[in-house]
mmCIF file with all atom_site columns, C-alpha atoms in Angstrom:
data_model
loop_
_atom_site.group_PDB
_atom_site.id
_atom_site.type_symbol
_atom_site.label_atom_id
_atom_site.label_alt_id
_atom_site.label_comp_id
_atom_site.label_asym_id
_atom_site.label_entity_id
_atom_site.label_seq_id
_atom_site.pdbx_PDB_ins_code
_atom_site.Cartn_x
_atom_site.Cartn_y
_atom_site.Cartn_z
_atom_site.occupancy
_atom_site.B_iso_or_equiv
_atom_site.pdbx_formal_charge
_atom_site.auth_seq_id
_atom_site.auth_comp_id
_atom_site.auth_asym_id
_atom_site.auth_atom_id
_atom_site.pdbx_PDB_model_num
ATOM 1   C CA . MET A 1 1   ? -7.891  -9.784  -0.761 1.00 0.00 ? 1   MET A CA 1
ATOM 2   C CA . GLY A 1 2   ? -6.554  -10.366 2.573  1.00 0.00 ? 2   GLY A CA 1
ATOM 3   C CA . ALA A 1 3   ? -3.044  -11.266 3.789  1.00 0.00 ? 3   ALA A CA 1
ATOM 4   C CA . PHE A 1 4   ? -1.303  -14.787 3.224  1.00 0.00 ? 4   PHE A CA 1
ATOM 5   C CA . TYR A 1 5   ? 2.018   -15.260 4.965  1.00 0.00 ? 5   TYR A CA 1
ATOM 6   C CA . GLY A 1 6   ? 4.301   -17.267 7.000  1.00 0.00 ? 6   GLY A CA 1
ATOM 7   C CA . SER A 1 7   ? 7.448   -17.191 8.967  1.00 0.00 ? 7   SER A CA 1
ATOM 8   C CA . MET A 1 8   ? 9.311   -19.123 11.783 1.00 0.00 ? 8   MET A CA 1
ATOM 9   C CA . LEU A 1 9   ? 10.836  -17.701 14.514 1.00 0.00 ? 9   LEU A CA 1
ATOM 10  C CA . ILE A 1 10  ? 13.738  -19.596 16.043 1.00 0.00 ? 10  ILE A CA 1
ATOM 11  C CA . THR A 1 11  ? 14.766  -18.899 19.393 1.00 0.00 ? 11  THR A CA 1
ATOM 12  C CA . GLY A 1 12  ? 18.049  -20.619 21.279 1.00 0.00 ? 12  GLY A CA 1
ATOM 13  C CA . THR A 1 13  ? 21.054  -22.503 20.069 1.00 0.00 ? 13  THR A CA 1
ATOM 14  C CA . ALA A 1 14  ? 19.506  -23.480 16.526 1.00 0.00 ? 14  ALA A CA 1
ATOM 15  C CA . ALA A 1 15  ? 18.967  -19.877 15.439 1.00 0.00 ? 15  ALA A CA 1
ATOM 16  C CA . PRO A 1 16  ? 22.278  -18.979 14.183 1.00 0.00 ? 16  PRO A CA 1
ATOM 17  C CA . LEU A 1 17  ? 22.527  -22.428 12.175 1.00 0.00 ? 17  LEU A CA 1
ATOM 18  C CA . ALA A 1 18  ? 19.322  -22.229 10.386 1.00 0.00 ? 18  ALA A CA 1
ATOM 19  C CA . GLY A 1 19  ? 20.670  -21.011 7.132  1.00 0.00 ? 19  GLY A CA 1
ATOM 20  C CA . ASP A 1 20  ? 23.216  -23.736 6.955  1.00 0.00 ? 20  ASP A CA 1
ATOM 21  C CA . PHE A 1 21  ? 20.298  -26.310 7.900  1.00 0.00 ? 21  PHE A CA 1
ATOM 22  C CA . LEU A 1 22  ? 17.893  -25.187 5.098  1.00 0.00 ? 22  LEU A CA 1
ATOM 23  C CA . LYS A 1 23  ? 20.949  -25.173 2.682  1.00 0.00 ? 23  LYS A CA 1
ATOM 24  C CA . ARG A 1 24  ? 21.692  -28.936 3.874  1.00 0.00 ? 24  ARG A CA 1
ATOM 25  C CA . VAL A 1 25  ? 17.970  -29.915 3.332  1.00 0.00 ? 25  VAL A CA 1
ATOM 26  C CA . LYS A 1 26  ? 17.555  -28.131 0.141  1.00 0.00 ? 26  LYS A CA 1
ATOM 27  C CA . ARG A 1 27  ? 14.898  -25.796 0.993  1.00 0.00 ? 27  ARG A CA 1
ATOM 28  C CA . THR A 1 28  ? 14.492  -22.185 -0.818 1.00 0.00 ? 28  THR A CA 1
ATOM 29  C CA . ALA A 1 29  ? 14.212  -19.520 2.169  1.00 0.00 ? 29  ALA A CA 1
ATOM 30  C CA . TYR A 1 30  ? 15.072  -16.086 3.587  1.00 0.00 ? 30  TYR A CA 1
ATOM 31  C CA . VAL A 1 31  ? 16.783  -15.791 6.973  1.00 0.00 ? 31  VAL A CA 1
ATOM 32  C CA . LEU A 1 32  ? 17.095  -13.067 8.798  1.00 0.00 ? 32  LEU A CA 1
ATOM 33  C CA . THR A 1 33  ? 19.653  -13.464 12.063 1.00 0.00 ? 33  THR A CA 1
ATOM 34  C CA . LEU A 1 34  ? 18.482  -11.223 14.867 1.00 0.00 ? 34  LEU A CA 1
ATOM 35  C CA . SER A 1 35  ? 20.819  -12.248 17.369 1.00 0.00 ? 35  SER A CA 1
ATOM 36  C CA . ASP A 1 36  ? 23.024  -15.076 18.380 1.00 0.00 ? 36  ASP A CA 1
ATOM 37  C CA . SER A 1 37  ? 19.733  -16.601 19.646 1.00 0.00 ? 37  SER A CA 1
ATOM 38  C CA . GLN A 1 38  ? 17.242  -15.345 17.581 1.00 0.00 ? 38  GLN A CA 1
ATOM 39  C CA . ALA A 1 39  ? 16.159  -15.693 13.709 1.00 0.00 ? 39  ALA A CA 1
ATOM 40  C CA . ILE A 1 40  ? 13.317  -15.267 11.455 1.00 0.00 ? 40  ILE A CA 1
ATOM 41  C CA . VAL A 1 41  ? 13.176  -17.599 8.353  1.00 0.00 ? 41  VAL A CA 1
ATOM 42  C CA . TRP A 1 42  ? 10.628  -17.090 5.523  1.00 0.00 ? 42  TRP A CA 1
ATOM 43  C CA . ASP A 1 43  ? 10.240  -20.538 3.399  1.00 0.00 ? 43  ASP A CA 1
ATOM 44  C CA . LYS A 1 44  ? 8.910   -20.140 0.055  1.00 0.00 ? 44  LYS A CA 1
ATOM 45  C CA . GLU A 1 45  ? 6.858   -23.042 0.517  1.00 0.00 ? 45  GLU A CA 1
ATOM 46  C CA . VAL A 1 46  ? 5.452   -22.107 4.091  1.00 0.00 ? 46  VAL A CA 1
ATOM 47  C CA . GLN A 1 47  ? 2.645   -19.923 2.844  1.00 0.00 ? 47  GLN A CA 1
ATOM 48  C CA . GLY A 1 48  ? -1.058  -20.344 2.676  1.00 0.00 ? 48  GLY A CA 1
ATOM 49  C CA . PHE A 1 49  ? -3.219  -23.352 3.404  1.00 0.00 ? 49  PHE A CA 1
ATOM 50  C CA . ASP A 1 50  ? -0.580  -25.492 1.031  1.00 0.00 ? 50  ASP A CA 1
ATOM 51  C CA . GLY A 1 51  ? 2.359   -24.568 3.880  1.00 0.00 ? 51  GLY A CA 1
ATOM 52  C CA . VAL A 1 52  ? 1.318   -26.224 6.826  1.00 0.00 ? 52  VAL A CA 1
ATOM 53  C CA . ASP A 1 53  ? 2.925   -29.577 5.887  1.00 0.00 ? 53  ASP A CA 1
ATOM 54  C CA . ASP A 1 54  ? 6.041   -28.107 5.070  1.00 0.00 ? 54  ASP A CA 1
ATOM 55  C CA . LEU A 1 55  ? 6.023   -25.677 8.325  1.00 0.00 ? 55  LEU A CA 1
ATOM 56  C CA . HIS A 1 56  ? 5.493   -28.732 10.628 1.00 0.00 ? 56  HIS A CA 1
ATOM 57  C CA . ARG A 1 57  ? 8.617   -30.607 8.756  1.00 0.00 ? 57  ARG A CA 1
ATOM 58  C CA . VAL A 1 58  ? 10.767  -27.777 8.912  1.00 0.00 ? 58  VAL A CA 1
ATOM 59  C CA . ALA A 1 59  ? 9.766   -26.313 12.205 1.00 0.00 ? 59  ALA A CA 1
ATOM 60  C CA . SER A 1 60  ? 9.949   -29.465 13.790 1.00 0.00 ? 60  SER A CA 1
ATOM 61  C CA . VAL A 1 61  ? 13.918  -30.383 12.836 1.00 0.00 ? 61  VAL A CA 1
ATOM 62  C CA . LEU A 1 62  ? 14.827  -26.772 13.614 1.00 0.00 ? 62  LEU A CA 1
ATOM 63  C CA . SER A 1 63  ? 13.486  -27.272 17.209 1.00 0.00 ? 63  SER A CA 1
ATOM 64  C CA . VAL A 1 64  ? 15.865  -30.166 18.218 1.00 0.00 ? 64  VAL A CA 1
ATOM 65  C CA . PRO A 1 65  ? 18.648  -28.918 19.434 1.00 0.00 ? 65  PRO A CA 1
ATOM 66  C CA . GLU A 1 66  ? 18.536  -28.120 23.091 1.00 0.00 ? 66  GLU A CA 1
ATOM 67  C CA . GLN A 1 67  ? 16.844  -25.062 24.435 1.00 0.00 ? 67  GLN A CA 1
ATOM 68  C CA . THR A 1 68  ? 15.471  -24.214 21.079 1.00 0.00 ? 68  THR A CA 1
ATOM 69  C CA . THR A 1 69  ? 12.033  -23.077 20.288 1.00 0.00 ? 69  THR A CA 1
ATOM 70  C CA . VAL A 1 70  ? 10.449  -22.307 16.863 1.00 0.00 ? 70  VAL A CA 1
ATOM 71  C CA . VAL A 1 71  ? 7.302   -20.477 16.509 1.00 0.00 ? 71  VAL A CA 1
ATOM 72  C CA . GLY A 1 72  ? 5.338   -21.166 13.141 1.00 0.00 ? 72  GLY A CA 1
ATOM 73  C CA . ALA A 1 73  ? 2.940   -18.562 12.076 1.00 0.00 ? 73  ALA A CA 1
ATOM 74  C CA . LEU A 1 74  ? 0.090   -18.915 9.135  1.00 0.00 ? 74  LEU A CA 1
ATOM 75  C CA . ASN A 1 75  ? -1.648  -16.405 8.115  1.00 0.00 ? 75  ASN A CA 1
ATOM 76  C CA . PHE A 1 76  ? -4.888  -17.491 5.601  1.00 0.00 ? 76  PHE A CA 1
ATOM 77  C CA . ASP A 1 77  ? -6.420  -14.735 3.785  1.00 0.00 ? 77  ASP A CA 1
ATOM 78  C CA . ASP A 1 78  ? -6.352  -12.789 7.116  1.00 0.00 ? 78  ASP A CA 1
ATOM 79  C CA . ASP A 1 79  ? -9.386  -15.060 7.839  1.00 0.00 ? 79  ASP A CA 1
ATOM 80  C CA . VAL A 1 80  ? -7.256  -17.668 10.054 1.00 0.00 ? 80  VAL A CA 1
ATOM 81  C CA . LEU A 1 81  ? -4.127  -17.419 12.051 1.00 0.00 ? 81  LEU A CA 1
ATOM 82  C CA . GLY A 1 82  ? -2.187  -20.655 12.904 1.00 0.00 ? 82  GLY A CA 1
ATOM 83  C CA . LEU A 1 83  ? 0.664   -20.671 15.553 1.00 0.00 ? 83  LEU A CA 1
ATOM 84  C CA . SER A 1 84  ? 2.525   -23.798 16.068 1.00 0.00 ? 84  SER A CA 1
ATOM 85  C CA . LEU A 1 85  ? 4.909   -23.927 19.194 1.00 0.00 ? 85  LEU A CA 1
ATOM 86  C CA . TYR A 1 86  ? 7.674   -26.235 18.621 1.00 0.00 ? 86  TYR A CA 1
ATOM 87  C CA . GLY A 1 87  ? 10.235  -27.645 20.849 1.00 0.00 ? 87  GLY A CA 1
ATOM 88  C CA . GLY A 1 88  ? 12.624  -30.960 21.114 1.00 0.00 ? 88  GLY A CA 1
ATOM 89  C CA . GLY A 1 89  ? 11.521  -31.918 17.697 1.00 0.00 ? 89  GLY A CA 1
ATOM 90  C CA . GLU A 1 90  ? 7.509   -31.902 18.844 1.00 0.00 ? 90  GLU A CA 1
ATOM 91  C CA . GLU A 1 91  ? 4.855   -29.738 18.362 1.00 0.00 ? 91  GLU A CA 1
ATOM 92  C CA . ILE A 1 92  ? 4.165   -28.526 21.966 1.00 0.00 ? 92  ILE A CA 1
ATOM 93  C CA . ASP A 1 93  ? 0.942   -26.850 20.903 1.00 0.00 ? 93  ASP A CA 1
ATOM 94  C CA . PHE A 1 94  ? -1.043  -25.533 18.478 1.00 0.00 ? 94  PHE A CA 1
ATOM 95  C CA . TYR A 1 95  ? -3.376  -22.196 18.038 1.00 0.00 ? 95  TYR A CA 1
ATOM 96  C CA . LEU A 1 96  ? -5.885  -21.813 15.736 1.00 0.00 ? 96  LEU A CA 1
ATOM 97  C CA . SER A 1 97  ? -7.917  -18.466 15.552 1.00 0.00 ? 97  SER A CA 1
ATOM 98  C CA . ARG A 1 98  ? -11.216 -20.025 13.967 1.00 0.00 ? 98  ARG A CA 1
ATOM 99  C CA . PRO A 1 99  ? -11.160 -23.668 13.992 1.00 0.00 ? 99  PRO A CA 1
ATOM 100 C CA . GLU A 1 100 ? -14.851 -23.695 12.842 1.00 0.00 ? 100 GLU A CA 1
ATOM 101 C CA . MET A 1 101 ? -13.675 -22.427 9.597  1.00 0.00 ? 101 MET A CA 1
ATOM 102 C CA . LEU A 1 102 ? -11.388 -25.508 9.123  1.00 0.00 ? 102 LEU A CA 1
ATOM 103 C CA . ASP A 1 103 ? -13.483 -28.155 10.403 1.00 0.00 ? 103 ASP A CA 1
ATOM 104 C CA . GLU A 1 104 ? -11.235 -28.232 13.225 1.00 0.00 ? 104 GLU A CA 1
ATOM 105 C CA . PRO A 1 105 ? -12.148 -29.197 17.133 1.00 0.00 ? 105 PRO A CA 1
ATOM 106 C CA . ALA A 1 106 ? -12.428 -26.569 19.340 1.00 0.00 ? 106 ALA A CA 1
ATOM 107 C CA . GLU A 1 107 ? -9.188  -27.695 21.186 1.00 0.00 ? 107 GLU A CA 1
ATOM 108 C CA . SER A 1 108 ? -7.353  -26.119 18.301 1.00 0.00 ? 108 SER A CA 1
ATOM 109 C CA . LEU A 1 109 ? -7.710  -22.836 20.430 1.00 0.00 ? 109 LEU A CA 1
ATOM 110 C CA . GLY A 1 110 ? -4.227  -23.385 22.175 1.00 0.00 ? 110 GLY A CA 1
ATOM 111 C CA . ASP A 1 111 ? -2.967  -23.210 25.659 1.00 0.00 ? 111 ASP A CA 1
ATOM 112 C CA . ALA A 1 112 ? -1.979  -19.999 26.492 1.00 0.00 ? 112 ALA A CA 1
ATOM 113 C CA . ASP A 1 113 ? -0.542  -21.266 29.810 1.00 0.00 ? 113 ASP A CA 1
ATOM 114 C CA . VAL A 1 114 ? 1.662   -23.594 27.737 1.00 0.00 ? 114 VAL A CA 1
ATOM 115 C CA . TRP A 1 115 ? 2.977   -21.230 25.377 1.00 0.00 ? 115 TRP A CA 1
ATOM 116 C CA . CYS A 1 116 ? 3.806   -18.473 28.161 1.00 0.00 ? 116 CYS A CA 1
ATOM 117 C CA . ASP A 1 117 ? 5.476   -21.398 30.018 1.00 0.00 ? 117 ASP A CA 1
ATOM 118 C CA . THR A 1 118 ? 7.570   -22.341 26.989 1.00 0.00 ? 118 THR A CA 1
ATOM 119 C CA . LEU A 1 119 ? 8.777   -18.872 26.253 1.00 0.00 ? 119 LEU A CA 1
ATOM 120 C CA . ASN A 1 120 ? 9.270   -17.923 29.535 1.00 0.00 ? 120 ASN A CA 1
ATOM 121 C CA . VAL A 1 121 ? 6.916   -15.240 29.770 1.00 0.00 ? 121 VAL A CA 1
ATOM 122 C CA . SER A 1 122 ? 4.436   -16.263 32.549 1.00 0.00 ? 122 SER A CA 1
ATOM 123 C CA . TRP A 1 123 ? 3.745   -12.840 33.491 1.00 0.00 ? 123 TRP A CA 1
ATOM 124 C CA . VAL A 1 124 ? 1.785   -12.322 29.985 1.00 0.00 ? 124 VAL A CA 1
ATOM 125 C CA . LYS A 1 125 ? -0.540  -15.368 30.601 1.00 0.00 ? 125 LYS A CA 1
ATOM 126 C CA . PRO A 1 126 ? -3.511  -13.136 30.883 1.00 0.00 ? 126 PRO A CA 1
ATOM 127 C CA . GLU A 1 127 ? -2.975  -11.157 27.587 1.00 0.00 ? 127 GLU A CA 1
ATOM 128 C CA . VAL A 1 128 ? -1.918  -13.929 25.784 1.00 0.00 ? 128 VAL A CA 1
ATOM 129 C CA . ARG A 1 129 ? -5.323  -15.856 26.993 1.00 0.00 ? 129 ARG A CA 1
ATOM 130 C CA . ALA A 1 130 ? -7.702  -13.142 26.066 1.00 0.00 ? 130 ALA A CA 1
ATOM 131 C CA . LEU A 1 131 ? -5.648  -12.654 22.465 1.00 0.00 ? 131 LEU A CA 1
ATOM 132 C CA . PHE A 1 132 ? -6.306  -16.279 21.912 1.00 0.00 ? 132 PHE A CA 1
ATOM 133 C CA . ALA A 1 133 ? -9.668  -16.609 23.049 1.00 0.00 ? 133 ALA A CA 1
ATOM 134 C CA . ALA A 1 134 ? -10.906 -13.084 21.344 1.00 0.00 ? 134 ALA A CA 1
ATOM 135 C CA . GLU A 1 135 ? -13.697 -13.355 18.777 1.00 0.00 ? 135 GLU A CA 1
ATOM 136 C CA . ASP A 1 136 ? -14.172 -9.406  17.916 1.00 0.00 ? 136 ASP A CA 1
ATOM 137 C CA . VAL A 1 137 ? -11.123 -9.886  15.438 1.00 0.00 ? 137 VAL A CA 1
ATOM 138 C CA . THR A 1 138 ? -11.862 -8.852  12.085 1.00 0.00 ? 138 THR A CA 1
ATOM 139 C CA . PHE A 1 139 ? -8.393  -9.067  10.452 1.00 0.00 ? 139 PHE A CA 1
ATOM 140 C CA . GLU A 1 140 ? -5.991  -12.028 11.629 1.00 0.00 ? 140 GLU A CA 1
ATOM 141 C CA . HIS A 1 141 ? -2.686  -9.740  11.014 1.00 0.00 ? 141 HIS A CA 1
ATOM 142 C CA . ALA A 1 142 ? -4.183  -7.449  14.186 1.00 0.00 ? 142 ALA A CA 1
ATOM 143 C CA . ARG A 1 143 ? -4.587  -10.316 16.373 1.00 0.00 ? 143 ARG A CA 1
ATOM 144 C CA . HIS A 1 144 ? -1.124  -11.702 15.280 1.00 0.00 ? 144 HIS A CA 1
ATOM 145 C CA . THR A 1 145 ? 0.331   -8.295  15.722 1.00 0.00 ? 145 THR A CA 1
ATOM 146 C CA . ALA A 1 146 ? -0.889  -8.105  19.522 1.00 0.00 ? 146 ALA A CA 1
ATOM 147 C CA . ILE A 1 147 ? 0.417   -11.776 20.092 1.00 0.00 ? 147 ILE A CA 1
ATOM 148 C CA . ALA A 1 148 ? 3.974   -10.720 19.112 1.00 0.00 ? 148 ALA A CA 1
ATOM 149 C CA . GLU A 1 149 ? 3.853   -7.665  20.931 1.00 0.00 ? 149 GLU A CA 1
ATOM 150 C CA . ALA A 1 150 ? 2.514   -9.508  23.965 1.00 0.00 ? 150 ALA A CA 1
ATOM 151 C CA . PHE A 1 151 ? 5.572   -12.328 23.683 1.00 0.00 ? 151 PHE A CA 1
ATOM 152 C CA . GLY A 1 152 ? 8.140   -9.448  22.818 1.00 0.00 ? 152 GLY A CA 1
ATOM 153 C CA . TRP A 1 153 ? 8.408   -10.956 19.405 1.00 0.00 ? 153 TRP A CA 1
ATOM 154 C CA . PRO A 1 154 ? 10.291  -9.014  16.165 1.00 0.00 ? 154 PRO A CA 1
ATOM 155 C CA . SER A 1 155 ? 7.412   -7.019  14.085 1.00 0.00 ? 155 SER A CA 1
ATOM 156 C CA . TRP A 1 156 ? 8.557   -8.884  11.224 1.00 0.00 ? 156 TRP A CA 1
ATOM 157 C CA . VAL A 1 157 ? 6.899   -11.941 12.145 1.00 0.00 ? 157 VAL A CA 1
ATOM 158 C CA . VAL A 1 158 ? 3.567   -10.479 11.139 1.00 0.00 ? 158 VAL A CA 1
ATOM 159 C CA . GLY A 1 159 ? 2.783   -9.711  7.340  1.00 0.00 ? 159 GLY A CA 1
ATOM 160 C CA . VAL A 1 160 ? 5.772   -10.475 6.011  1.00 0.00 ? 160 VAL A CA 1
ATOM 161 C CA . SER A 1 161 ? 5.964   -13.973 3.587  1.00 0.00 ? 161 SER A CA 1
ATOM 162 C CA . TYR A 1 162 ? 8.785   -15.094 1.246  1.00 0.00 ? 162 TYR A CA 1
ATOM 163 C CA . ASP A 1 163 ? 6.983   -13.849 -2.028 1.00 0.00 ? 163 ASP A CA 1
ATOM 164 C CA . THR A 1 164 ? 6.623   -10.066 0.102  1.00 0.00 ? 164 THR A CA 1
ATOM 165 C CA . ILE A 1 165 ? 10.462  -10.287 0.530  1.00 0.00 ? 165 ILE A CA 1
ATOM 166 C CA . ALA A 1 166 ? 10.863  -11.749 -2.995 1.00 0.00 ? 166 ALA A CA 1
ATOM 167 C CA . SER A 1 167 ? 8.971   -8.677  -4.496 1.00 0.00 ? 167 SER A CA 1
ATOM 168 C CA . GLY A 1 168 ? 10.557  -6.014  -2.585 1.00 0.00 ? 168 GLY A CA 1
ATOM 169 C CA . ASP A 1 169 ? 7.293   -5.458  -0.988 1.00 0.00 ? 169 ASP A CA 1
ATOM 170 C CA . THR A 1 170 ? 8.259   -5.114  2.519  1.00 0.00 ? 170 THR A CA 1
ATOM 171 C CA . PRO A 1 171 ? 8.131   -2.277  5.526  1.00 0.00 ? 171 PRO A CA 1
ATOM 172 C CA . ASP A 1 172 ? 10.199  0.496   5.043  1.00 0.00 ? 172 ASP A CA 1
ATOM 173 C CA . ASP A 1 173 ? 12.074  -0.222  8.227  1.00 0.00 ? 173 ASP A CA 1
ATOM 174 C CA . PHE A 1 174 ? 12.647  -3.786  7.262  1.00 0.00 ? 174 PHE A CA 1
ATOM 175 C CA . PRO A 1 175 ? 16.614  -4.843  7.283  1.00 0.00 ? 175 PRO A CA 1
ATOM 176 C CA . ARG A 1 176 ? 16.737  -6.417  3.823  1.00 0.00 ? 176 ARG A CA 1
ATOM 177 C CA . ASP A 1 177 ? 20.579  -5.628  4.029  1.00 0.00 ? 177 ASP A CA 1
ATOM 178 C CA . GLN A 1 178 ? 20.435  -8.270  6.918  1.00 0.00 ? 178 GLN A CA 1
ATOM 179 C CA . LEU A 1 179 ? 18.720  -11.176 4.865  1.00 0.00 ? 179 LEU A CA 1
ATOM 180 C CA . VAL A 1 180 ? 20.508  -14.101 3.603  1.00 0.00 ? 180 VAL A CA 1
ATOM 181 C CA . HIS A 1 181 ? 18.936  -16.205 0.748  1.00 0.00 ? 181 HIS A CA 1
ATOM 182 C CA . VAL A 1 182 ? 19.378  -19.818 0.798  1.00 0.00 ? 182 VAL A CA 1
ATOM 183 C CA . ALA A 1 183 ? 18.269  -21.942 -2.372 1.00 0.00 ? 183 ALA A CA 1
ATOM 184 C CA . PRO A 1 184 ? 19.344  -25.715 -3.355 1.00 0.00 ? 184 PRO A CA 1
ATOM 185 C CA . ALA A 1 185 ? 22.545  -25.610 -5.177 1.00 0.00 ? 185 ALA A CA 1
#
């Protein structure tokens, strides 16, 4: 059985407010604040195919504050990787590693230039273009790992889900002591 996971990386002014926002909108999630401008959210409902709508609802609202971007990631059985880039409350771009598997148009391949310009890392455009276009990827967590490294994202955006955290099945260096669990009251 392959990997099923989902995460949201929040960068910018909304990052330190993510936990409070999730409580107010009655979401169940783990939040890892990495700095005063970066946090990762693992929402209980944002995992696998069924998590797409929840990812869009939560990530779009989290991206509303100025100077905030949210990158939503979903891995489906390690066969398909979906990445969504949000800013200003809207989905800016969407990347789908294998659109043909989900009967999606080829345009779902994502625009590496848009991603790199939005995330202020224009120097990695050639690398990201190649990663988005690579067809020789056996497992999508490997592609996600390479994309995360290219963008300088924390390693925990890859392979970790709400369920893996809840079960204690996280990487050895995962900072469990820094996690905040939020749930409806």
